[in-house]
XYZ file of C-alpha atoms in Angstrom:
577
model
C 0.000 0.000 0.000
C 1.590 3.297 -1.095
C 0.901 6.639 0.534
C -0.489 7.872 -2.770
C -3.006 5.020 -2.836
C -3.946 5.693 0.797
C -4.694 9.349 0.041
C -6.669 8.394 -3.049
C -8.813 6.070 -0.946
C -9.376 8.806 1.648
C -10.290 11.363 -1.004
C -12.650 9.013 -2.809
C -14.401 8.143 0.434
C -14.641 11.728 1.682
C -15.881 13.155 -1.624
C -18.559 10.518 -1.904
C -20.155 11.325 1.446
C -21.587 14.739 2.222
C -23.482 13.628 5.328
C -21.288 14.501 8.310
C -23.713 13.394 11.001
C -22.067 11.553 13.872
C -25.311 10.251 15.357
C -28.946 11.067 16.003
C -29.413 12.558 19.482
C -26.896 13.160 22.262
C -28.205 10.101 24.118
C -26.555 7.888 21.513
C -23.153 9.509 22.021
C -23.488 9.264 25.799
C -24.489 5.616 25.501
C -21.354 4.892 23.451
C -19.351 5.768 26.557
C -20.512 2.424 27.860
C -18.831 0.438 25.097
C -16.995 -2.159 27.148
C -13.223 -1.905 27.379
C -11.439 -3.963 30.000
C -9.103 -1.101 30.851
C -7.364 1.947 29.406
C -4.862 -0.244 27.561
C -7.535 -2.054 25.563
C -9.118 1.289 24.637
C -5.744 2.606 23.469
C -5.368 -0.543 21.363
C -7.946 0.912 18.989
C -5.740 3.931 18.305
C -2.567 1.850 18.035
C -4.360 -0.415 15.538
C -5.162 2.629 13.398
C -1.554 3.814 13.483
C -0.201 0.407 12.500
C -2.736 0.040 9.706
C -1.893 3.505 8.405
C 1.708 2.362 7.993
C 3.354 4.238 10.872
C 6.900 3.211 11.766
C 6.893 4.881 15.186
C 4.071 5.215 17.699
C 4.398 7.170 20.950
C 2.043 7.110 23.933
C 2.617 10.322 25.895
C 1.074 11.866 29.021
C 0.341 15.434 30.065
C 0.072 16.741 33.631
C -1.680 19.741 35.214
C 1.645 20.989 36.619
C 5.241 19.967 37.300
C 4.512 18.945 40.885
C 2.251 15.982 40.174
C 2.499 12.706 38.300
C -1.279 12.404 38.063
C -2.128 12.267 34.368
C -4.618 14.726 32.862
C -4.082 13.890 29.203
C -3.026 11.001 26.963
C -1.780 11.382 23.398
C -1.174 8.718 20.764
C 1.316 10.079 18.258
C 2.373 8.365 15.028
C 4.487 9.164 11.974
C 2.107 7.624 9.461
C 0.986 9.364 6.244
C -1.644 11.385 8.099
C -5.188 12.201 7.013
C -6.368 14.792 4.546
C -8.559 17.455 6.252
C -11.757 16.162 4.639
C -11.165 12.733 6.208
C -10.965 14.116 9.746
C -14.706 14.815 9.840
C -15.419 11.172 9.081
C -12.772 9.849 11.476
C -14.747 11.049 14.525
C -18.003 9.504 13.288
C -19.003 5.934 14.048
C -18.517 3.923 10.878
C -16.445 6.666 9.274
C -13.705 4.696 7.524
C -12.441 4.223 4.001
C -11.462 0.661 4.964
C -15.002 -0.644 5.515
C -15.103 -4.470 5.570
C -11.452 -4.626 4.605
C -9.899 -8.049 5.245
C -6.219 -7.126 5.081
C -5.807 -4.942 8.172
C -6.615 -4.684 11.860
C -9.849 -2.695 11.500
C -13.031 -3.071 9.494
C -15.917 -0.955 10.710
C -14.599 2.454 11.767
C -15.927 2.241 15.329
C -12.626 2.024 17.189
C -11.417 5.628 17.426
C -14.677 7.324 18.519
C -15.791 4.427 20.761
C -12.481 4.121 22.608
C -12.101 7.888 22.945
C -15.519 8.686 24.411
C -15.217 5.650 26.670
C -12.175 7.200 28.366
C -12.789 10.953 28.091
C -15.470 13.552 27.437
C -13.243 15.607 25.154
C -10.764 14.494 22.522
C -9.005 15.988 19.520
C -7.408 14.635 16.373
C -4.483 16.470 14.797
C -3.263 15.229 11.443
C -0.780 16.330 8.819
C 0.042 15.006 5.384
C 3.436 15.617 3.791
C 4.010 19.228 2.700
C 0.807 20.322 4.403
C -0.175 22.009 7.659
C -1.571 20.413 10.777
C -5.371 20.357 10.864
C -7.452 19.460 13.894
C -10.947 18.523 14.932
C -12.314 18.311 18.475
C -15.243 16.360 19.904
C -16.627 17.628 23.213
C -19.444 15.599 24.778
C -20.462 18.435 27.075
C -20.947 20.714 24.073
C -22.922 18.008 22.289
C -25.106 17.738 25.368
C -25.598 21.514 25.241
C -26.724 21.297 21.598
C -23.711 22.924 19.921
C -23.125 20.139 17.364
C -26.692 19.840 16.072
C -27.895 20.749 12.587
C -31.391 21.954 11.651
C -32.634 18.370 11.430
C -31.592 17.484 14.976
C -28.637 15.425 13.892
C -25.245 15.628 15.597
C -22.767 16.775 12.953
C -19.004 16.573 13.260
C -17.401 20.028 13.132
C -15.249 21.183 10.271
C -11.508 20.633 10.731
C -9.369 23.725 11.124
C -5.741 24.527 10.580
C -4.231 24.261 14.028
C -0.907 24.193 15.816
C -0.108 21.267 18.066
C -0.349 21.770 21.848
C 2.922 23.113 23.266
C 3.674 20.036 25.334
C 3.356 17.810 22.259
C 5.624 20.138 20.280
C 8.196 19.678 23.053
C 7.855 15.924 22.723
C 8.578 16.184 18.999
C 11.834 17.971 19.817
C 12.738 15.208 22.263
C 12.241 12.623 19.523
C 14.859 14.481 17.434
C 12.879 13.529 14.379
C 10.933 15.661 11.939
C 7.351 14.564 11.477
C 6.694 15.355 7.828
C 3.360 13.669 8.320
C 1.475 11.935 11.103
C -1.529 11.859 13.379
C -2.054 12.739 17.033
C -5.119 11.661 19.008
C -5.326 13.528 22.304
C -7.614 12.582 25.185
C -8.115 15.722 27.268
C -8.761 15.182 30.995
C -9.741 11.511 30.653
C -12.119 10.665 33.477
C -12.175 6.892 33.162
C -8.557 5.835 32.957
C -7.766 2.787 35.073
C -4.297 3.847 36.194
C -4.169 7.473 37.315
C -0.443 8.148 37.620
C 2.435 8.217 35.171
C 4.171 5.211 36.739
C 0.993 3.157 36.930
C 0.059 3.874 33.330
C 3.570 3.312 32.026
C 4.223 -0.033 33.715
C 0.810 -1.486 32.890
C 0.765 -0.262 29.289
C 4.279 -1.566 28.620
C 3.166 -5.025 29.700
C -0.209 -4.878 27.947
C 1.131 -3.642 24.606
C 4.026 -6.104 24.816
C 1.549 -8.990 24.853
C -1.062 -7.559 22.461
C 1.327 -6.533 19.672
C 4.083 -9.102 20.220
C 4.026 -10.162 16.569
C 4.246 -6.590 15.207
C 7.481 -5.227 16.596
C 9.418 -6.166 13.483
C 7.453 -3.508 11.588
C 6.728 -0.812 14.175
C 8.340 0.721 17.260
C 5.963 1.509 20.093
C 6.983 3.638 23.074
C 5.219 4.595 26.287
C 6.531 7.758 27.935
C 9.706 7.326 25.913
C 10.276 3.706 26.952
C 10.225 1.127 24.131
C 7.646 -1.633 24.431
C 9.278 -5.070 24.374
C 7.401 -8.093 23.059
C 6.053 -10.610 25.556
C 4.978 -14.044 24.378
C 2.352 -15.232 26.928
C 3.374 -18.785 25.993
C 6.978 -17.844 26.948
C 8.455 -19.897 24.071
C 9.874 -17.138 21.866
C 13.610 -16.456 22.416
C 14.360 -12.764 22.731
C 10.965 -11.876 24.154
C 10.789 -10.412 27.625
C 10.391 -12.981 30.453
C 11.618 -15.818 28.221
C 14.801 -16.316 30.240
C 14.321 -14.463 33.522
C 15.642 -17.558 35.361
C 16.782 -21.109 34.679
C 13.268 -22.446 34.004
C 12.133 -22.653 30.401
C 8.758 -23.236 28.797
C 8.590 -26.315 26.605
C 7.263 -25.650 23.092
C 5.234 -28.471 21.587
C 4.882 -29.007 17.865
C 2.719 -26.239 16.326
C -0.179 -27.108 14.064
C -1.782 -25.567 10.971
C -5.469 -26.272 10.422
C -7.100 -25.797 7.022
C -10.594 -24.343 7.256
C -13.003 -23.621 4.417
C -14.506 -20.123 4.397
C -18.249 -20.685 4.552
C -18.958 -17.479 2.616
C -16.416 -17.733 -0.212
C -15.537 -21.426 -0.198
C -11.849 -20.529 -0.181
C -9.399 -22.189 2.184
C -8.072 -20.261 5.173
C -5.548 -21.445 7.739
C -5.610 -21.394 11.535
C -2.291 -21.674 13.374
C -2.032 -23.304 16.805
C 0.903 -23.091 19.239
C 1.288 -25.101 22.449
C 3.513 -24.866 25.516
C 3.918 -26.527 28.894
C 5.685 -25.286 32.019
C 7.550 -26.896 34.942
C 6.000 -26.648 38.394
C 8.529 -24.041 39.518
C 8.056 -21.847 36.418
C 6.320 -18.979 38.248
C 8.344 -19.075 41.481
C 11.234 -16.859 42.511
C 12.441 -19.361 45.101
C 12.045 -22.605 43.149
C 11.614 -24.664 46.314
C 8.408 -22.814 47.192
C 5.013 -22.230 45.568
C 4.370 -19.170 43.401
C 2.336 -16.954 45.695
C 2.669 -13.494 47.183
C 6.200 -12.126 46.941
C 7.457 -15.468 45.655
C 5.532 -15.136 42.359
C 7.742 -13.901 39.531
C 6.785 -11.573 36.645
C 5.540 -14.468 34.511
C 2.808 -15.222 37.029
C 0.890 -11.982 36.398
C 1.147 -12.316 32.629
C -0.047 -15.908 32.665
C -2.915 -15.226 35.043
C -4.202 -12.697 32.500
C -3.772 -15.271 29.727
C -5.037 -18.472 31.343
C -7.129 -20.254 28.759
C -7.098 -20.428 24.969
C -5.373 -17.291 23.651
C -6.924 -16.026 20.416
C -5.107 -13.715 18.021
C -6.302 -12.249 14.722
C -3.531 -11.727 12.192
C -1.090 -11.879 15.116
C -2.837 -9.189 17.177
C -4.205 -10.591 20.446
C -7.971 -10.298 20.754
C -9.153 -12.468 23.630
C -8.476 -15.284 26.074
C -11.269 -17.865 25.949
C -11.983 -19.248 29.425
C -14.886 -21.567 28.568
C -15.258 -24.343 25.989
C -18.139 -26.597 24.939
C -15.913 -29.642 25.466
C -16.711 -32.060 28.267
C -14.216 -31.786 31.105
C -12.960 -28.427 29.827
C -16.069 -26.330 30.388
C -14.142 -23.747 32.423
C -10.416 -23.458 32.850
C -9.048 -23.787 36.357
C -6.334 -22.368 38.523
C -3.697 -24.936 37.562
C -4.349 -24.446 33.848
C -1.640 -21.806 34.026
C 0.862 -24.636 33.583
C 0.116 -25.076 29.909
C -0.600 -22.646 27.084
C -2.464 -22.688 23.771
C -2.619 -19.894 21.197
C -4.899 -19.856 18.144
C -4.248 -17.362 15.356
C -6.783 -16.862 12.568
C -6.890 -14.679 9.437
C -9.398 -11.876 8.808
C -11.179 -14.101 6.274
C -12.610 -16.066 9.202
C -13.986 -13.076 11.141
C -17.561 -14.378 10.894
C -16.508 -17.716 12.392
C -14.915 -15.996 15.413
C -17.547 -13.233 15.832
C -15.250 -10.476 17.061
C -16.808 -7.749 19.217
C -16.616 -4.172 17.885
C -14.169 -3.335 20.667
C -11.889 -6.162 19.459
C -11.685 -7.646 22.955
C -13.793 -10.747 22.659
C -14.544 -13.637 20.335
C -17.427 -16.093 20.189
C -16.303 -19.078 18.173
C -18.920 -20.874 16.092
C -19.726 -24.552 16.475
C -17.896 -25.165 13.182
C -14.690 -23.752 14.648
C -14.963 -25.737 17.886
C -15.620 -28.944 15.906
C -12.673 -28.271 13.603
C -10.362 -27.582 16.548
C -11.472 -30.811 18.204
C -10.990 -32.807 14.991
C -7.490 -31.312 14.679
C -6.595 -32.575 18.150
C -6.674 -29.341 20.164
C -9.035 -30.736 22.793
C -6.954 -33.908 23.131
C -3.773 -31.847 23.390
C -5.184 -29.725 26.233
C -6.322 -32.823 28.102
C -2.873 -34.341 27.637
C -1.192 -31.166 28.927
C -3.497 -31.162 31.937
C -2.763 -34.802 32.663
C 0.992 -34.246 32.424
C 0.743 -31.398 34.929
C -1.360 -33.502 37.302
C 1.201 -36.312 37.174
C 4.008 -33.847 37.834
C 2.142 -32.491 40.873
C 1.608 -35.975 42.215
C 5.236 -36.889 41.756
C 6.337 -33.732 43.554
C 3.882 -34.255 46.412
C 5.063 -37.832 46.851
C 8.748 -36.957 46.773
C 10.741 -36.499 49.972
C 11.048 -33.006 51.341
C 14.230 -31.319 50.128
C 15.740 -30.648 53.530
C 17.769 -33.312 55.314
C 16.323 -35.322 58.168
C 12.700 -36.316 58.837
C 9.661 -34.596 57.331
C 8.121 -31.851 59.431
C 5.120 -34.055 60.242
C 7.349 -36.942 61.342
C 9.358 -34.705 63.672
C 6.172 -33.102 65.025
C 4.613 -36.467 65.872
C 7.726 -37.544 67.754
C 7.860 -34.252 69.690
C 4.167 -34.568 70.589
C 4.565 -38.015 72.179
C 5.377 -36.558 75.582
C 2.047 -34.725 75.580
C -0.054 -37.713 74.476
C -2.378 -39.118 77.182
C -1.859 -42.731 78.150
C -4.794 -44.859 77.035
C -5.803 -48.333 78.021
C -4.591 -50.929 75.526
C -1.957 -48.743 73.987
C 0.904 -50.868 75.264
C -1.049 -54.058 75.409
C 0.546 -57.372 74.604
C -1.760 -57.755 71.603
C -0.560 -54.449 70.137
C 3.105 -55.296 70.682
C 2.645 -58.770 69.281
C 0.886 -57.401 66.183
C 3.637 -54.810 65.680
C 6.401 -57.403 65.835
C 4.510 -59.755 63.491
C 4.037 -56.935 60.997
C 7.711 -56.013 61.243
C 8.718 -59.653 60.647
C 6.456 -59.932 57.579
C 7.654 -56.605 56.194
C 11.340 -57.553 56.601
C 10.794 -60.872 54.796
C 8.925 -59.122 51.965
C 11.708 -56.568 51.455
C 14.351 -59.314 51.658
C 12.563 -61.253 48.946
C 12.269 -58.204 46.688
C 15.868 -57.096 47.166
C 17.443 -60.516 47.738
C 18.685 -59.215 51.073
C 18.853 -60.588 54.601
C 15.566 -60.377 56.530
C 17.264 -60.184 59.942
C 19.504 -57.315 58.852
C 16.542 -55.449 57.360
C 14.568 -55.949 60.542
C 17.443 -54.685 62.690
C 17.892 -51.634 60.460
C 14.201 -50.706 60.830
C 14.375 -51.088 64.615
C 17.447 -48.834 64.803
C 15.738 -46.237 62.590
C 12.589 -46.324 64.731
C 14.510 -45.313 67.838
C 15.581 -42.054 66.199
C 12.648 -41.519 63.817
C 9.556 -43.432 64.999
C 7.268 -41.899 62.352
C 7.495 -42.266 58.578
C 5.346 -41.072 55.637
C 5.173 -43.219 52.506
C 3.018 -43.354 49.384
C 1.380 -46.225 47.551
C -0.966 -46.836 44.621
C -4.029 -48.786 45.781
C -7.091 -48.294 43.508
C -10.336 -48.694 45.443
C -8.585 -48.756 48.827
C -9.020 -46.182 51.655
C -7.238 -42.849 51.277
C -4.703 -43.780 53.977
C -3.601 -46.578 56.247
C -1.112 -46.863 59.078
C 1.150 -49.724 59.912
C 3.211 -50.370 63.056
C 6.549 -52.045 62.270
C 7.808 -52.720 65.771
C 8.151 -49.138 67.070
C 8.017 -47.515 63.614
C 4.709 -45.871 62.694
C 4.369 -45.847 58.897
C 1.658 -43.691 57.329
C 0.759 -44.743 53.788
C -1.094 -42.194 51.629
C -2.975 -43.675 48.687
C -2.138 -41.828 45.448
C -5.067 -43.476 43.671
C -7.654 -41.828 45.919
C -9.104 -38.371 45.194
C -7.780 -37.206 48.560
C -4.297 -37.256 47.044
C -5.130 -35.954 43.570
C -7.666 -33.263 44.472
C -6.427 -32.134 47.875
C -3.029 -33.333 49.088
C -1.154 -32.693 45.822
C -2.958 -29.430 45.008
C -0.604 -26.676 43.891
C -2.390 -24.328 46.298
C -1.092 -26.285 49.284
C 2.232 -25.379 50.837
C 4.567 -27.918 52.446
C 3.223 -26.728 55.786
C -0.346 -27.597 54.771
C 0.720 -31.030 53.527
C 2.530 -31.552 56.807
C -0.651 -30.629 58.676
C -2.635 -33.187 56.676
C -0.011 -35.827 57.454
C -0.228 -35.017 61.172
C -4.011 -35.338 60.978
C -3.757 -38.759 59.311
C -1.112 -39.913 61.792
C -3.485 -38.941 64.614
C -6.395 -40.879 63.095
C -4.096 -43.828 62.413
C -2.757 -43.999 65.931
C -6.319 -44.109 67.185
C -6.769 -47.172 64.992
C -3.553 -48.757 66.354
C -4.750 -48.109 69.900
C -7.762 -50.304 69.127
C -5.618 -53.412 68.544
C -6.629 -56.051 71.058
C -10.201 -54.748 71.181
C -12.196 -56.604 68.493
C -15.180 -54.234 68.540
C -13.034 -51.095 68.221
C -10.895 -52.645 65.496
C -14.004 -53.625 63.519
C -15.394 -50.107 63.998
C -12.263 -48.423 62.661
C -12.039 -50.767 59.663
C -15.658 -50.236 58.670
C -15.680 -46.508 59.342
C -12.442 -45.842 57.440
C -13.870 -47.513 54.364
C -17.010 -45.397 54.731
C -15.008 -42.195 55.208
C -12.981 -42.978 52.101
C -16.029 -43.590 49.925
C -17.792 -40.431 51.086
C -14.607 -38.361 50.777
C -14.003 -39.652 47.248
C -17.541 -38.738 46.163
C -17.553 -35.347 47.872
C -14.184 -34.296 46.453
C -15.433 -35.257 43.008
C -18.374 -32.897 43.447
C -16.253 -30.179 45.068
C -13.942 -30.040 42.041
C -16.860 -28.579 40.041
C -16.670 -25.464 42.189
C -12.898 -25.017 42.012
C -13.097 -21.870 39.854
C -15.416 -20.251 42.401
C -13.149 -20.931 45.357
C -9.724 -20.273 43.894
C -7.359 -17.784 45.459
C -4.654 -16.162 43.302
């Protein structure tokens, strides 16, 4: 696209339309303030889109302030060095639907709603300054308070955009131009004056959040445009964290694992022509979001990736490389709503403009509603199966970590706590009974013979080793896989109390190995199970009590398994980030 062709398109559009009405009635303009934008960054996306599509090489987001003593922002300007707009086009640029690129399928915009919708959403007064090469700056201003007062109405009661006028740039923007040390032979400036709905009120808040937001949204565009916020260049951020050179890719030793990408051929329902959807996948180690890799990613121990991923947890959807939405719900069984631990895998879908109708993009370019045809095609191409596989791999990794010994030397915290608590335990009848001691020695003998058989060792030596260990560490936590068995059991090997936690019960998968649990919480659960188990050991020698514990533990396990299965449906409502 040459500049000459761009101007010809503008001129042809502007000369063919003599109706400059913006809307009918001020109520419409006021209602457009309620066009949904998630935050100031997503509203600014509309203006950045326009600059990129116009062919700008440099885009600057700048802030103005009421005085030198405050960092509270009272103005935002989007400045680009594109070809600019001819004066006649400015009148149409502030009107909804005023674009010479209507229904275009080669750029970021299609309907001409972005600039006016985003602007009135954030401010009650905005101006556009534009300059073509070898021409003067011209400007047009839209003031909602003046519209409300009737100043923009024609004789037919329609709101008409004012005529553009030759105008100098505001002084503070002229100063910015000098700082750039670059002559703007052409370009466009959109200025939001006293924005009343910006999410971040201060310079630092706006700068840090916009740098991150733009880095994700336009990550695929920084080879063709430079974007700066308050003079700081925006660096690309791949929310899948698999692109070398992107920010956060190598902030520590952990790396995302890129899986094989996929290209899906999809027939355009309207034209019958083939279009192609690209899919990228990634998975992450359990410590990926932690500063201290031995601890969970929470609070001050969550690194910079954590925030980015939490905002991109689900199926990321991009259109022509520009991020549009993160889909958090699917029609697929078992994946109806993504959960807290779905941050440990990533999926990105990129589609071309030819498939806009299949993705039903909102006017604000922040949301998609994929058609049944798209969901079916994605499932047929293996996307659903891939997500389930990524989930399963993460679950297995969690289980393996939960079942592994604690990193520090010596006994687990729960084992040491149980030993320390012995001196406070009340003496109960039967605890040291002959039956209990006899059962403990028999169990030890059987266990030693079993281990000797498996390892081809000496049963007596194994037995002696366990007895020596029990004197120093009388409590031990172990794990086993017992489908259909209770969620725990305890065994007394002489003086050694061994707690076995069943990894095949939902207690382990849904609760004990949850990423939201710290080592302290797992230790607390182990102490609880030790306490229940010792109560069962105390019943040895009493037939009625032993029968009670056996029957009740099976009942507890069945009820716990069923209840945890139901509780998992509410995980998204009870999560804490």
